[in-house]
CSV table of C-alpha atoms in Angstrom, one decimal:
chain,number,residue,atom,x,y,z
A,80,MET,CA,28.3,8.2,13.5
A,81,ARG,CA,27.1,9.5,10.3
A,82,GLN,CA,26.7,13.2,10.2
A,83,THR,CA,23.6,14.0,8.4
A,84,GLU,CA,22.9,16.4,6.1
A,85,LEU,CA,22.6,20.3,7.1
A,86,TRP,CA,21.1,21.8,3.7
A,87,VAL,CA,19.3,20.2,0.8
A,88,ALA,CA,18.8,21.6,-2.5
A,89,ALA,CA,15.3,22.2,-3.2
A,90,THR,CA,16.0,19.8,-6.6
A,91,GLU,CA,17.1,16.9,-4.2
A,92,LEU,CA,13.7,16.8,-2.3
A,93,PRO,CA,11.5,13.7,-3.3
A,94,THR,CA,9.0,14.3,-5.9
A,95,THR,CA,6.3,12.3,-7.6
A,96,SER,CA,3.7,12.7,-10.2
A,97,ALA,CA,-0.2,13.2,-9.1
A,98,HIS,CA,-2.2,10.3,-8.8
A,99,PRO,CA,-4.6,10.3,-11.2
A,100,PHE,CA,-7.4,9.6,-9.2
A,101,TYR,CA,-7.1,12.7,-6.6
A,102,SER,CA,-6.0,15.0,-9.7
A,103,LYS,CA,-9.5,14.3,-11.3
A,104,LEU,CA,-11.2,14.6,-8.2
A,105,ASN,CA,-9.7,18.0,-7.3
A,106,GLU,CA,-10.7,18.9,-10.9
A,107,VAL,CA,-14.4,17.8,-10.5
A,108,LEU,CA,-14.3,19.9,-6.8
A,109,ALA,CA,-12.5,22.9,-8.3
A,110,LYS,CA,-15.3,23.1,-11.2
A,111,HIS,CA,-18.1,23.5,-8.9
A,112,GLY,CA,-16.4,25.7,-6.4
A,113,PHE,CA,-15.6,23.7,-3.5
A,114,ASP,CA,-13.0,25.5,-1.5
A,115,ARG,CA,-15.0,28.5,-2.0
A,116,PHE,CA,-18.5,27.2,-0.7
A,117,ALA,CA,-16.2,25.6,2.0
A,118,GLU,CA,-14.4,28.5,3.1
A,119,GLU,CA,-17.9,30.6,3.0
A,120,ALA,CA,-19.8,27.9,5.2
A,121,CYS,CA,-16.8,28.0,8.2
A,122,LYS,CA,-16.2,31.5,8.0
A,123,GLU,CA,-17.5,32.3,11.3
A,124,PHE,CA,-15.3,29.6,13.0
A,125,TYR,CA,-12.2,31.2,11.7
A,126,ALA,CA,-10.4,34.2,13.0
A,127,PRO,CA,-9.5,36.8,10.5
A,128,THR,CA,-6.6,38.1,12.4
A,129,MET,CA,-4.5,36.8,15.1
A,130,GLY,CA,-4.2,33.1,16.6
A,131,ARG,CA,-2.7,29.9,14.7
A,132,PRO,CA,-3.1,29.2,11.6
A,133,GLY,CA,-5.9,26.4,11.4
A,134,ILE,CA,-6.4,23.6,8.6
A,135,PRO,CA,-8.1,25.6,5.6
A,136,PRO,CA,-11.6,24.7,5.3
A,137,GLY,CA,-11.6,22.6,2.4
A,138,ASN,CA,-8.5,20.6,3.4
A,139,TYR,CA,-10.3,19.8,6.5
A,140,PHE,CA,-13.1,18.2,4.5
A,141,ARG,CA,-10.8,16.6,2.2
A,142,LEU,CA,-9.0,14.9,5.4
A,143,ILE,CA,-12.2,13.8,6.5
A,144,MET,CA,-13.1,11.9,3.0
A,145,LEU,CA,-9.7,10.2,3.0
A,146,GLY,CA,-11.2,8.4,5.7
A,147,TYR,CA,-13.6,6.6,3.2
A,148,PHE,CA,-11.5,6.9,-0.2
A,149,GLU,CA,-8.5,5.3,1.6
A,150,GLY,CA,-10.4,2.7,4.2
A,151,LEU,CA,-8.7,4.5,7.2
A,152,THR,CA,-10.8,4.2,10.8
A,153,SER,CA,-9.6,7.1,12.8
A,154,GLU,CA,-8.1,10.5,12.4
A,155,ARG,CA,-4.9,9.3,13.9
A,156,GLY,CA,-4.7,7.1,10.7
A,157,ILE,CA,-5.5,9.6,8.5
A,158,ALA,CA,-2.7,12.0,9.7
A,159,TRP,CA,-0.3,9.0,9.6
A,160,ARG,CA,-1.4,8.2,6.0
A,161,VAL,CA,-1.1,11.6,4.4
A,162,GLN,CA,2.2,12.3,6.4
A,163,ASP,CA,3.7,9.0,4.8
A,164,SER,CA,2.2,9.8,1.1
A,165,LEU,CA,3.4,12.6,-1.7
A,166,SER,CA,0.5,12.0,-3.6
A,167,LEU,CA,-1.5,12.9,-1.1
A,168,ARG,CA,0.3,15.8,0.1
A,169,LYS,CA,-0.3,17.2,-3.6
A,170,PHE,CA,-4.1,16.4,-3.3
A,171,LEU,CA,-4.2,18.8,-0.2
A,172,GLY,CA,-1.8,21.1,-1.7
A,173,ILE,CA,0.9,20.8,0.9
A,174,SER,CA,4.5,21.1,-0.1
A,175,ILE,CA,7.3,18.6,0.9
A,176,THR,CA,8.6,21.7,3.5
A,177,GLU,CA,5.5,21.9,4.9
A,178,LYS,CA,3.9,19.8,8.0
A,179,THR,CA,0.8,18.1,7.3
A,180,PRO,CA,-1.4,18.3,10.0
A,181,ASP,CA,-1.6,16.4,13.4
A,182,HIS,CA,-4.2,14.3,14.0
A,183,SER,CA,-5.4,16.5,17.1
A,184,THR,CA,-5.4,19.7,15.2
A,185,ILE,CA,-8.1,17.4,13.1
A,186,SER,CA,-10.1,16.9,16.0
A,187,LYS,CA,-10.1,20.0,17.2
A,188,THR,CA,-11.0,21.5,13.9
A,189,ARG,CA,-14.0,18.9,13.9
A,190,ARG,CA,-15.0,19.9,17.4
A,191,LEU,CA,-14.8,23.7,16.5
A,192,ILE,CA,-17.1,23.0,13.0
A,193,ASP,CA,-20.6,22.8,14.0
A,194,THR,CA,-23.1,19.8,12.8
A,195,GLU,CA,-24.9,22.2,10.6
A,196,THR,CA,-21.7,22.8,8.3
A,197,HIS,CA,-20.9,19.3,8.1
A,198,ASP,CA,-24.6,18.7,6.8
A,199,ALA,CA,-24.3,21.8,4.5
A,200,ILE,CA,-21.0,20.1,2.8
A,201,PHE,CA,-23.4,16.7,2.4
A,202,SER,CA,-25.8,18.7,0.7
A,203,TRP,CA,-23.5,20.5,-1.4
A,204,VAL,CA,-22.3,17.1,-2.7
A,205,LEU,CA,-25.5,16.2,-3.6
A,206,GLN,CA,-26.0,19.1,-5.5
A,207,VAL,CA,-23.0,18.6,-7.6
A,208,LEU,CA,-24.5,15.0,-8.2
A,209,ALA,CA,-28.0,16.5,-9.5
A,210,LYS,CA,-25.8,19.1,-11.8
A,211,GLU,CA,-23.9,16.1,-12.9
A,212,LYS,CA,-27.0,14.3,-14.2
A,213,ILE,CA,-26.6,11.3,-11.8
A,214,LEU,CA,-28.8,12.1,-9.0
A,215,VAL,CA,-32.6,11.4,-9.6
A,216,GLY,CA,-34.4,11.2,-6.4
A,217,GLU,CA,-37.8,9.8,-7.5
A,218,SER,CA,-37.6,7.0,-5.3
A,219,ILE,CA,-35.9,6.5,-2.0
A,220,GLY,CA,-35.0,3.1,-0.2
A,221,ILE,CA,-34.4,3.2,3.4
A,222,ASP,CA,-32.6,1.3,6.0
A,223,ALA,CA,-30.4,1.2,8.9
A,224,THR,CA,-27.4,-0.7,10.3
A,225,ASN,CA,-25.7,-0.5,13.5
A,226,LEU,CA,-22.2,0.5,14.3
A,227,ALA,CA,-20.2,-0.6,17.3
A,228,ALA,CA,-19.3,1.9,19.6
A,229,ASN,CA,-15.8,3.0,21.0
A,230,ALA,CA,-17.2,1.8,24.5
A,231,ALA,CA,-17.0,-1.7,26.1
A,232,MET,CA,-19.8,-3.8,27.3
A,233,ARG,CA,-17.6,-4.2,30.7
A,234,ASN,CA,-17.6,-0.3,31.8
A,235,ILE,CA,-21.4,0.0,31.4
A,236,ALA,CA,-22.6,1.2,35.2
A,237,ARG,CA,-26.3,1.3,36.3
A,238,LYS,CA,-27.9,4.6,36.1
A,239,ASP,CA,-29.8,4.5,39.4
A,240,THR,CA,-26.6,3.8,41.5
A,241,GLY,CA,-23.4,3.7,39.3
A,242,GLU,CA,-22.6,0.1,40.5
A,243,ALA,CA,-19.9,-1.0,37.3
A,244,TYR,CA,-21.0,-4.2,35.7
A,245,GLN,CA,-17.9,-6.1,37.0
A,246,GLY,CA,-19.0,-4.9,40.8
A,247,TYR,CA,-22.8,-5.7,39.7
A,248,LEU,CA,-21.3,-9.5,38.6
A,249,LYS,CA,-19.2,-9.9,41.4
A,250,ARG,CA,-22.3,-9.4,44.0
A,251,LEU,CA,-24.6,-11.5,42.2
A,252,ALA,CA,-22.0,-14.1,42.1
A,253,GLU,CA,-21.3,-13.9,46.1
A,254,GLU,CA,-25.1,-14.4,46.4
A,255,SER,CA,-25.3,-17.3,44.5
A,256,GLY,CA,-22.6,-19.0,46.3
A,257,ILE,CA,-19.2,-18.0,45.5
A,258,PRO,CA,-17.6,-16.9,48.1
A,259,THR,CA,-13.9,-15.2,46.3
A,260,PRO,CA,-15.3,-15.2,42.5
A,261,THR,CA,-12.1,-14.9,40.1
A,262,LYS,CA,-12.1,-13.4,36.8
A,263,GLU,CA,-12.6,-16.6,34.8
A,264,ASP,CA,-15.4,-17.7,37.6
A,265,LEU,CA,-17.3,-14.4,36.7
A,266,ILE,CA,-16.6,-15.3,32.9
A,267,ARG,CA,-18.4,-18.4,33.6
A,268,PHE,CA,-20.9,-17.3,35.8
A,269,ASP,CA,-22.0,-14.4,33.4
A,270,LYS,CA,-22.5,-17.0,30.6
A,271,LYS,CA,-24.8,-19.2,32.0
A,272,ARG,CA,-27.3,-16.5,33.7
A,273,LYS,CA,-30.3,-15.1,32.5
A,274,LYS,CA,-29.6,-11.6,31.0
A,275,THR,CA,-31.5,-8.6,32.1
A,276,THR,CA,-28.9,-5.7,30.9
A,277,SER,CA,-31.3,-3.4,29.6
A,278,ASN,CA,-30.7,0.2,28.2
A,279,ALA,CA,-33.6,1.4,30.8
A,280,ASP,CA,-31.1,0.2,33.6
A,281,TRP,CA,-27.2,0.6,32.2
A,282,GLU,CA,-25.1,3.2,30.4
A,283,SER,CA,-21.9,3.7,29.2
A,284,LYS,CA,-19.7,5.5,31.4
A,285,SER,CA,-17.5,6.6,28.6
A,286,ASP,CA,-20.3,7.2,25.8
A,287,PRO,CA,-23.5,7.8,27.2
A,288,ASP,CA,-24.8,8.3,23.8
A,289,ALA,CA,-23.8,4.5,23.0
A,290,ARG,CA,-26.6,1.8,23.5
A,291,ILE,CA,-26.8,-1.7,24.2
A,292,ALA,CA,-27.8,-3.4,21.1
A,293,ARG,CA,-27.3,-6.5,18.5
A,294,MET,CA,-25.2,-6.4,16.0
A,295,LYS,CA,-25.0,-8.1,12.5
A,296,ASN,CA,-23.1,-11.2,13.7
A,297,GLY,CA,-25.3,-11.9,16.6
A,298,SER,CA,-22.9,-10.4,19.2
A,299,THR,CA,-24.6,-7.8,21.9
A,300,HIS,CA,-22.2,-4.5,21.5
A,301,MET,CA,-22.3,-1.0,22.8
A,302,ALA,CA,-23.7,0.9,19.3
A,303,HIS,CA,-24.8,3.7,17.5
A,304,LYS,CA,-27.7,3.3,14.9
A,305,VAL,CA,-27.0,4.8,11.2
A,306,GLU,CA,-29.9,5.0,8.9
A,307,HIS,CA,-29.7,5.9,4.7
A,308,ALA,CA,-31.9,7.2,2.6
A,309,VAL,CA,-30.7,6.0,-0.8
A,310,ASP,CA,-31.5,7.1,-4.4
A,311,MET,CA,-32.9,4.2,-5.9
A,312,ASP,CA,-32.2,5.1,-9.3
A,313,SER,CA,-28.6,6.1,-8.9
A,314,GLY,CA,-27.3,4.5,-5.6
A,315,ALA,CA,-26.7,8.0,-3.9
A,316,VAL,CA,-26.9,8.7,-0.2
A,317,VAL,CA,-29.3,11.6,-0.1
A,318,GLY,CA,-29.8,11.5,4.0
A,319,VAL,CA,-28.4,10.0,6.7
A,320,THR,CA,-28.8,10.2,10.3
A,321,VAL,CA,-27.3,8.8,13.3
A,322,GLN,CA,-29.5,8.2,15.9
A,323,ALA,CA,-29.9,5.9,19.4
A,324,ALA,CA,-29.5,2.2,18.9
A,325,ASP,CA,-32.4,1.3,21.0
A,326,LYS,CA,-34.8,2.8,18.9
A,327,GLY,CA,-37.0,1.1,16.4
A,328,ASP,CA,-36.9,1.7,12.8
A,329,THR,CA,-40.5,2.9,13.0
A,330,THR,CA,-39.5,5.8,15.0
A,331,THR,CA,-36.3,6.4,13.3
A,332,ILE,CA,-37.6,6.8,10.1
A,333,ARG,CA,-39.4,9.8,10.7
A,334,GLU,CA,-36.1,11.8,11.1
A,335,THR,CA,-34.8,10.0,8.0
A,336,VAL,CA,-37.6,11.1,5.8
A,337,HIS,CA,-37.4,14.6,6.5
A,338,THR,CA,-33.7,15.0,6.3
A,339,ALA,CA,-33.7,13.4,2.8
A,340,PHE,CA,-36.6,15.6,1.6
A,341,HIS,CA,-34.9,19.0,2.5
A,342,ALA,CA,-31.7,17.6,0.7
A,343,LEU,CA,-33.4,16.8,-2.2
A,344,LEU,CA,-35.1,19.9,-2.3
A,345,ASP,CA,-31.9,21.9,-1.9
A,346,ALA,CA,-30.7,20.3,-4.4
A,347,SER,CA,-33.5,20.5,-6.9
A,348,GLY,CA,-32.8,24.5,-6.0
A,349,ALA,CA,-29.2,24.2,-7.1
A,350,LEU,CA,-30.4,23.6,-10.6
A,351,GLY,CA,-32.4,27.0,-11.1
A,352,ASP,CA,-35.4,24.7,-12.1
A,353,PRO,CA,-38.6,24.7,-9.6
A,354,SER,CA,-40.6,22.2,-11.9
A,355,LEU,CA,-38.3,19.3,-10.7
A,356,ARG,CA,-39.2,19.2,-7.3
A,357,SER,CA,-42.7,17.8,-8.2
A,358,SER,CA,-40.4,15.2,-9.4
A,359,MET,CA,-38.2,14.2,-6.5
A,360,PHE,CA,-39.2,11.8,-3.6
A,361,LEU,CA,-42.4,10.2,-4.7
A,362,SER,CA,-42.1,7.3,-3.0
A,363,THR,CA,-40.5,5.1,-0.3
A,364,VAL,CA,-39.1,1.8,0.0
A,365,ALA,CA,-38.2,0.0,3.1
A,366,ASP,CA,-38.3,-3.6,4.7
A,367,LYS,CA,-40.9,-4.8,7.1
A,368,GLY,CA,-39.0,-3.5,10.2
A,369,TYR,CA,-40.9,-0.4,9.0
A,370,HIS,CA,-44.1,-1.3,8.5
A,371,SER,CA,-46.5,0.3,11.1
A,372,GLY,CA,-50.2,1.8,10.7
A,373,ALA,CA,-48.6,5.2,12.1
A,374,VAL,CA,-45.4,5.6,9.5
A,375,LEU,CA,-48.0,4.9,6.3
A,376,LEU,CA,-50.4,7.6,7.5
A,377,ASP,CA,-47.6,10.2,7.9
A,378,LEU,CA,-46.2,9.0,4.4
A,379,ALA,CA,-49.8,9.5,3.0
A,380,ASP,CA,-50.0,12.8,4.2
A,381,PHE,CA,-46.8,14.1,3.3
A,382,GLY,CA,-47.7,12.9,-0.2
A,383,ILE,CA,-45.5,9.9,-0.2
A,384,ARG,CA,-46.0,6.6,-1.9
A,385,SER,CA,-44.7,3.8,0.6
A,386,TYR,CA,-43.8,0.2,-0.9
A,387,ILE,CA,-42.8,-1.4,2.8
A,388,SER,CA,-43.0,-4.6,3.1
A,389,GLU,CA,-45.8,-6.3,5.1
A,390,PRO,CA,-45.3,-8.6,8.0
A,391,GLU,CA,-47.5,-11.4,8.8
A,392,ARG,CA,-50.1,-10.0,11.7
A,393,GLY,CA,-53.1,-12.1,10.8
A,394,LYS,CA,-56.7,-10.3,10.5
A,395,ARG,CA,-56.6,-6.7,11.4
A,396,ASN,CA,-59.3,-5.0,13.6
A,397,TRP,CA,-59.6,-1.1,12.1
A,398,LYS,CA,-62.1,-0.4,14.9
A,399,ASN,CA,-59.9,2.1,16.4
A,400,ASN,CA,-57.6,2.9,13.6
A,401,ARG,CA,-59.9,3.6,10.5
A,402,GLU,CA,-57.5,6.3,9.3
A,403,GLU,CA,-54.6,3.7,8.9
A,404,GLN,CA,-56.7,1.5,7.2
A,405,LEU,CA,-56.7,3.2,3.5
A,406,PRO,CA,-53.1,3.7,3.9
A,407,THR,CA,-52.1,0.3,4.7
A,408,TYR,CA,-54.1,-1.5,2.2
A,409,ALA,CA,-52.8,0.7,-0.6
A,410,ASN,CA,-49.3,-0.1,0.5
A,411,ARG,CA,-50.3,-3.8,0.4
A,412,SER,CA,-51.6,-3.5,-3.2
A,413,ARG,CA,-48.6,-1.7,-4.5
A,414,ILE,CA,-45.7,-4.4,-2.9
A,415,ARG,CA,-47.8,-7.1,-4.7
A,416,GLY,CA,-47.3,-5.5,-8.2
A,417,ASP,CA,-44.8,-6.2,-10.4
A,418,HIS,CA,-43.2,-2.5,-10.2
A,419,GLY,CA,-43.4,-3.1,-6.1
A,420,LYS,CA,-41.6,-6.3,-6.2
A,421,ALA,CA,-38.7,-5.1,-8.5
A,422,LEU,CA,-38.6,-1.8,-6.2
A,423,LEU,CA,-38.4,-4.1,-2.9
A,424,LYS,CA,-35.5,-6.3,-4.7
A,425,LYS,CA,-33.7,-3.3,-5.8
A,426,ARG,CA,-33.7,-1.2,-2.3
A,427,GLY,CA,-31.7,-4.6,-0.7
A,428,GLU,CA,-29.3,-4.2,-3.6
A,429,LEU,CA,-28.6,-0.3,-3.4
A,430,VAL,CA,-29.0,0.3,0.2
A,431,GLU,CA,-26.8,-2.8,1.2
A,432,ARG,CA,-24.1,-1.4,-1.1
A,433,SER,CA,-24.0,1.8,0.6
A,434,PHE,CA,-23.6,0.1,3.8
A,435,ALA,CA,-20.7,-2.2,2.5
A,436,HIS,CA,-18.9,0.6,0.6
A,437,CYS,CA,-19.1,3.1,3.6
A,438,TYR,CA,-18.6,0.8,6.6
A,439,GLU,CA,-16.8,-2.3,5.3
A,440,THR,CA,-14.2,-1.2,2.6
A,441,GLY,CA,-14.7,2.4,4.0
A,442,ALA,CA,-13.8,1.0,7.5
A,443,MET,CA,-16.3,2.9,9.7
A,444,ARG,CA,-18.1,-0.2,10.9
A,445,ARG,CA,-15.8,-0.2,14.2
A,446,LEU,CA,-16.2,3.7,15.5
A,447,PHE,CA,-13.3,5.8,17.3
A,448,LEU,CA,-14.8,8.5,18.4
A,449,ARG,CA,-17.5,9.0,20.8
A,450,GLN,CA,-20.5,10.9,21.6
A,451,ARG,CA,-23.5,10.9,18.6
A,452,GLU,CA,-22.9,14.6,17.6
A,453,ASN,CA,-18.9,13.8,16.7
A,454,ILE,CA,-20.1,10.7,14.9
A,455,ALA,CA,-22.4,12.6,13.0
A,456,LYS,CA,-20.0,15.0,12.0
A,457,ARG,CA,-17.6,12.4,10.4
A,458,ILE,CA,-20.1,10.0,8.8
A,459,LEU,CA,-21.6,13.2,7.4
A,460,VAL,CA,-18.6,14.4,5.5
A,461,HIS,CA,-17.7,10.3,4.9
A,462,VAL,CA,-20.9,9.5,3.0
A,463,ALA,CA,-20.2,12.6,1.0
A,464,GLY,CA,-17.3,10.8,0.0
A,465,PHE,CA,-19.1,7.8,-1.1
A,466,ASN,CA,-21.5,10.3,-3.1
A,467,LEU,CA,-18.6,11.6,-4.9
A,468,SER,CA,-17.1,8.3,-5.7
A,469,LEU,CA,-20.3,7.9,-7.8
A,470,ILE,CA,-18.7,10.8,-10.2
A,471,MET,CA,-15.5,9.2,-10.1
A,472,ARG,CA,-16.8,6.2,-11.1
A,473,LYS,CA,-18.8,7.7,-13.9
A,474,ILE,CA,-15.3,9.1,-15.1
A,475,PHE,CA,-13.3,6.1,-14.5
A,476,GLY,CA,-15.1,3.2,-13.9
A,477,ARG,CA,-14.1,3.0,-10.5
A,478,GLY,CA,-14.7,5.2,-7.3
A,479,THR,CA,-11.7,4.7,-5.4
A,480,PRO,CA,-7.9,4.9,-5.6
A,481,ARG,CA,-7.4,1.0,-4.8
A,482,GLY,CA,-9.9,0.6,-7.7
A,483,LEU,CA,-8.5,2.6,-10.3
A,484,GLY,CA,-5.2,0.9,-9.3
A,485,ASP,CA,-6.9,-2.7,-9.5
A,486,LEU,CA,-8.8,-1.7,-12.9
A,487,LEU,CA,-5.4,-0.5,-14.3
A,488,LEU,CA,-3.6,-4.1,-13.2
A,489,ASN,CA,-6.5,-5.8,-15.4
A,490,ILE,CA,-5.9,-4.0,-18.4
A,491,PHE,CA,-2.1,-4.6,-17.9
A,492,PHE,CA,-2.4,-8.4,-17.3
A,493,SER,CA,-5.3,-8.9,-19.9
A,494,VAL,CA,-2.9,-6.9,-22.3
A,495,HIS,CA,-0.2,-9.4,-21.2
A,496,VAL,CA,-2.0,-12.3,-22.0
A,497,VAL,CA,-3.2,-11.2,-25.2
A,498,ILE,CA,0.8,-10.3,-26.2
A,499,SER,CA,1.7,-13.9,-24.9
A,500,LEU,CA,-0.8,-15.7,-26.9
A,501,PHE,CA,0.0,-13.8,-30.0
A,502,GLN,CA,3.8,-14.7,-29.6
A,503,TYR,CA,3.0,-18.4,-28.8
A,504,CYS,CA,0.4,-18.7,-31.9
A,505,LEU,CA,3.0,-16.8,-34.1
A,506,ASP,CA,5.9,-19.5,-32.7
A,507,ARG,CA,3.7,-22.6,-33.6
A,508,ALA,CA,3.4,-21.2,-37.2
A,509,ASN,CA,6.7,-20.5,-37.5
A,510,THR,CA,7.5,-23.8,-36.5
A,511,ARG,CA,5.1,-25.4,-38.8
A,512,LYS,CA,6.3,-23.6,-41.8
A,513,LEU,CA,10.5,-25.0,-40.9
A,514,SER,CA,9.2,-28.4,-40.9
A,515,CYS,CA,8.5,-28.0,-44.2
A,516,PHE,CA,11.9,-27.8,-45.1
A,517,LYS,CA,13.5,-31.0,-43.2
A,518,VAL,CA,15.0,-33.3,-45.2
A,519,SER,CA,14.5,-37.2,-44.8
A,520,ALA,CA,17.3,-39.4,-44.4
A,521,PRO,CA,18.4,-41.6,-47.3
């Protein structure tokens, strides 16, 4: 058995150069005082004396942002990735002799820091976007998507009796004439029967905040609803809310508009120019799922122009809803104009892009956390990472380390092709020159 080294010289420890993407990201964060802001915001959650030292606030939020930049689904995956990467150690300021944070420490830190502080970090990033002349905030596009919850449909139970879904299926199968149904019998029976599973009668035992919902691929799953408010000029997410998946769009839009409005106010206030507030959040763009007289009336009362697609409802009777008539006609006139059509087209592009980056390549389409509060904390900082990627895209042309690596690979490949083509042309030219000196046979 080989004896391991007892002492290792510091000069023999493995080293690597810092990743250029994360080095520049740290420069951006340091330029705007991120660590100082994070420590001040989290001061009440850290004891000044006694106790085991926790993760520094700045590093905790960097760890959550790594979930977006590296496409990591869970906090356990984030901890493993940091432990395995020397460049990420440099990004976090952790030396090779120091131990990286365990996933349980990350989870405990998240539970102790409240949602308002995570929201403050999200707002701070928006203020940085405003200072970097990226955020405009005049027109805001709104849309929502469902994220699969960390809860299975087979583990739901009735709210009134507490009966589990499997027991409920077995009872129905026995009542229909199957004396001792097997697992395969229950699956076939469940597929054939008329479904009556609703959120009014059923709830998840593992995640009571999750709701039964239809996913984008048509399947039914326990889910949480995430709604984005996106700047139509820069593509930055100015507001994000996590809500119950069984709530309609006309209900959830109010909280998202309120959140985005206050975030934009804070961003404009950070620039020290109060006049900018009058040019922010002048209009809202949404699809027909958000169209209702009450929503249009609320937006008009708030001084926000609406560009919301109108579904086909036939002729309407305004006898009992006179106050909704004018906002509805005004919205209809706006969406039929060239500017309205352009905004609606652009909304589909920018909002869907934020969903794709945050939840597809950002690996959050399937949640690993439970309870809406925990999910909101993770998503707020996750989306803040997406907003920071807009600054990195301005610097590098790419918003993630993987994107930067692909760009460098493409540049290297292009240079290689040019050099090979030049060498080929040079060889052809030399061949033609030599052919002039060939002597014909006598």
